[in-house]
Coordinates of C-alpha atoms in Angstrom, one line a residue:
M13 CA 38.6 -20.7 2.0
E14 CA 35.1 -19.3 1.9
Y15 CA 32.2 -18.7 4.2
T16 CA 28.4 -18.3 3.5
V17 CA 26.0 -16.4 5.7
T18 CA 22.3 -16.4 5.3
L19 CA 20.5 -13.1 6.2
P20 CA 16.8 -12.1 6.2
I21 CA 15.8 -9.3 3.8
Y22 CA 12.9 -8.2 6.0
F23 CA 13.2 -6.4 9.4
M24 CA 10.6 -5.7 12.1
T25 CA 10.6 -2.0 12.5
S26 CA 8.0 -2.1 15.2
K27 CA 5.8 -4.7 16.9
K28 CA 3.3 -4.5 14.0
K29 CA 5.3 -3.6 11.0
T30 CA 7.9 -5.5 8.9
T31 CA 9.7 -3.9 6.0
M32 CA 12.0 -5.0 3.3
V33 CA 15.6 -4.0 3.9
G34 CA 16.5 -1.6 1.0
L35 CA 17.7 1.8 0.1
N36 CA 14.1 3.2 -0.2
F37 CA 13.5 2.3 3.5
Y38 CA 17.1 3.1 4.6
R39 CA 17.2 6.7 3.3
N40 CA 13.9 7.7 5.1
A41 CA 14.2 5.7 8.3
H42 CA 14.8 7.2 11.7
Y43 CA 18.3 6.9 13.0
G44 CA 17.1 4.9 16.0
I45 CA 15.6 2.2 13.7
L46 CA 18.7 2.2 11.6
N47 CA 20.9 1.6 14.7
K48 CA 18.7 -1.3 15.7
M49 CA 18.8 -2.8 12.2
K50 CA 22.6 -2.4 12.0
K51 CA 23.1 -4.2 15.4
F52 CA 20.6 -6.9 14.4
F53 CA 22.5 -7.7 11.1
H54 CA 26.0 -7.4 12.7
D55 CA 24.9 -9.8 15.5
L56 CA 23.6 -12.3 12.9
V57 CA 26.8 -12.2 10.8
E58 CA 29.0 -12.4 13.9
E59 CA 26.9 -15.4 15.2
E60 CA 27.3 -17.3 12.0
L61 CA 31.0 -16.6 11.6
C62 CA 31.9 -17.0 15.3
G63 CA 35.0 -19.2 15.8
R64 CA 35.9 -19.3 12.1
V65 CA 39.4 -18.8 10.9
P66 CA 39.9 -15.2 9.6
L67 CA 40.4 -14.7 5.8
K68 CA 43.8 -13.3 4.9
G69 CA 44.3 -10.9 2.0
Q70 CA 41.8 -10.0 -0.7
V71 CA 38.3 -11.4 -1.0
E72 CA 35.4 -11.6 -3.4
V73 CA 31.9 -11.5 -2.2
H74 CA 28.9 -13.0 -4.0
Y75 CA 25.3 -12.1 -3.0
K76 CA 22.3 -14.2 -3.9
I77 CA 19.2 -12.2 -3.1
F78 CA 15.9 -14.2 -3.0
L79 CA 13.0 -11.7 -3.4
K80 CA 9.5 -12.4 -2.2
R81 CA 7.7 -10.6 -5.1
R82 CA 8.5 -10.2 -8.8
G83 CA 9.0 -6.6 -9.6
S84 CA 11.0 -5.9 -6.5
D85 CA 14.2 -3.9 -7.0
G86 CA 17.0 -6.3 -6.2
G87 CA 19.7 -3.7 -6.3
N88 CA 17.8 -1.7 -3.7
V89 CA 18.0 -4.7 -1.3
G90 CA 21.5 -5.8 -2.3
S91 CA 23.1 -2.5 -1.5
V92 CA 22.0 -2.4 2.1
I93 CA 22.6 -6.2 2.6
A94 CA 26.1 -5.7 1.2
K95 CA 26.8 -2.8 3.7
Y96 CA 25.6 -4.7 6.7
A97 CA 27.2 -8.1 5.7
L98 CA 30.6 -6.6 5.1
D99 CA 30.5 -4.4 8.2
G100 CA 29.5 -7.5 10.2
A101 CA 32.3 -9.6 8.7
V102 CA 34.8 -6.9 9.7
T103 CA 33.3 -6.7 13.3
A104 CA 33.5 -10.5 13.5
G105 CA 37.2 -10.4 12.5
I106 CA 36.7 -12.5 9.4
I107 CA 38.0 -9.9 6.9
L108 CA 40.5 -7.1 7.7
D109 CA 38.4 -4.3 6.3
D110 CA 35.7 -3.7 3.7
N111 CA 37.6 -1.2 1.6
A112 CA 38.5 -1.7 -2.1
D113 CA 42.0 -3.0 -1.1
I114 CA 40.5 -6.0 0.6
V115 CA 37.1 -6.5 -1.2
V116 CA 38.2 -6.5 -4.8
R117 CA 35.0 -8.0 -6.4
E118 CA 31.3 -8.1 -5.5
T119 CA 28.7 -9.9 -7.6
F120 CA 25.0 -10.1 -7.3
E121 CA 22.3 -12.6 -8.5
Y122 CA 18.6 -12.2 -8.0
F123 CA 16.0 -14.9 -7.6
Y124 CA 12.4 -15.2 -6.5
D125 CA 11.4 -17.3 -3.5
K126 CA 7.9 -16.4 -2.2
T127 CA 8.2 -18.6 0.9
Y128 CA 11.7 -17.9 2.1
P129 CA 13.0 -14.4 1.0
R130 CA 16.7 -14.0 2.1
A131 CA 20.2 -13.1 1.1
E132 CA 23.0 -15.6 0.9
V133 CA 26.4 -13.9 1.2
T134 CA 29.5 -15.8 0.3
I135 CA 32.9 -14.4 1.1
K136 CA 35.8 -16.1 -0.6
E137 CA 39.5 -15.7 0.0
L138 CA 41.4 -14.9 -3.3
R139 CA 45.0 -15.0 -2.1
I140 CA 46.9 -15.2 1.1
S141 CA 49.0 -11.9 1.0
L142 CA 48.3 -8.4 -0.1

């Protein structure tokens, strides 16, 4: 069994400013903004996975990151998306935890999509028991 969630890679930090979600932003952002961002992503993941059957045992996660501009640092974005997506999946009850006993493989692919930048996160069950 597997589930795919689509997440934005841009976040409105104020009424006038939108920023790309990534480590460069994350390490310098005010904790209040980070809390809003965390809640925003957890709510999105929970909404998309609501009512789905929980995955049992170990999982692998694949991230497709669609960047708006060439030259963008995909790993910069992927690391923060991975954190929020997995935390959201745990909160939604889809996976038991996001530790290395449960999430045994994570892979990333990077693409360019000028009109619809996003992250597509696929969580796939590997086996039933631990």
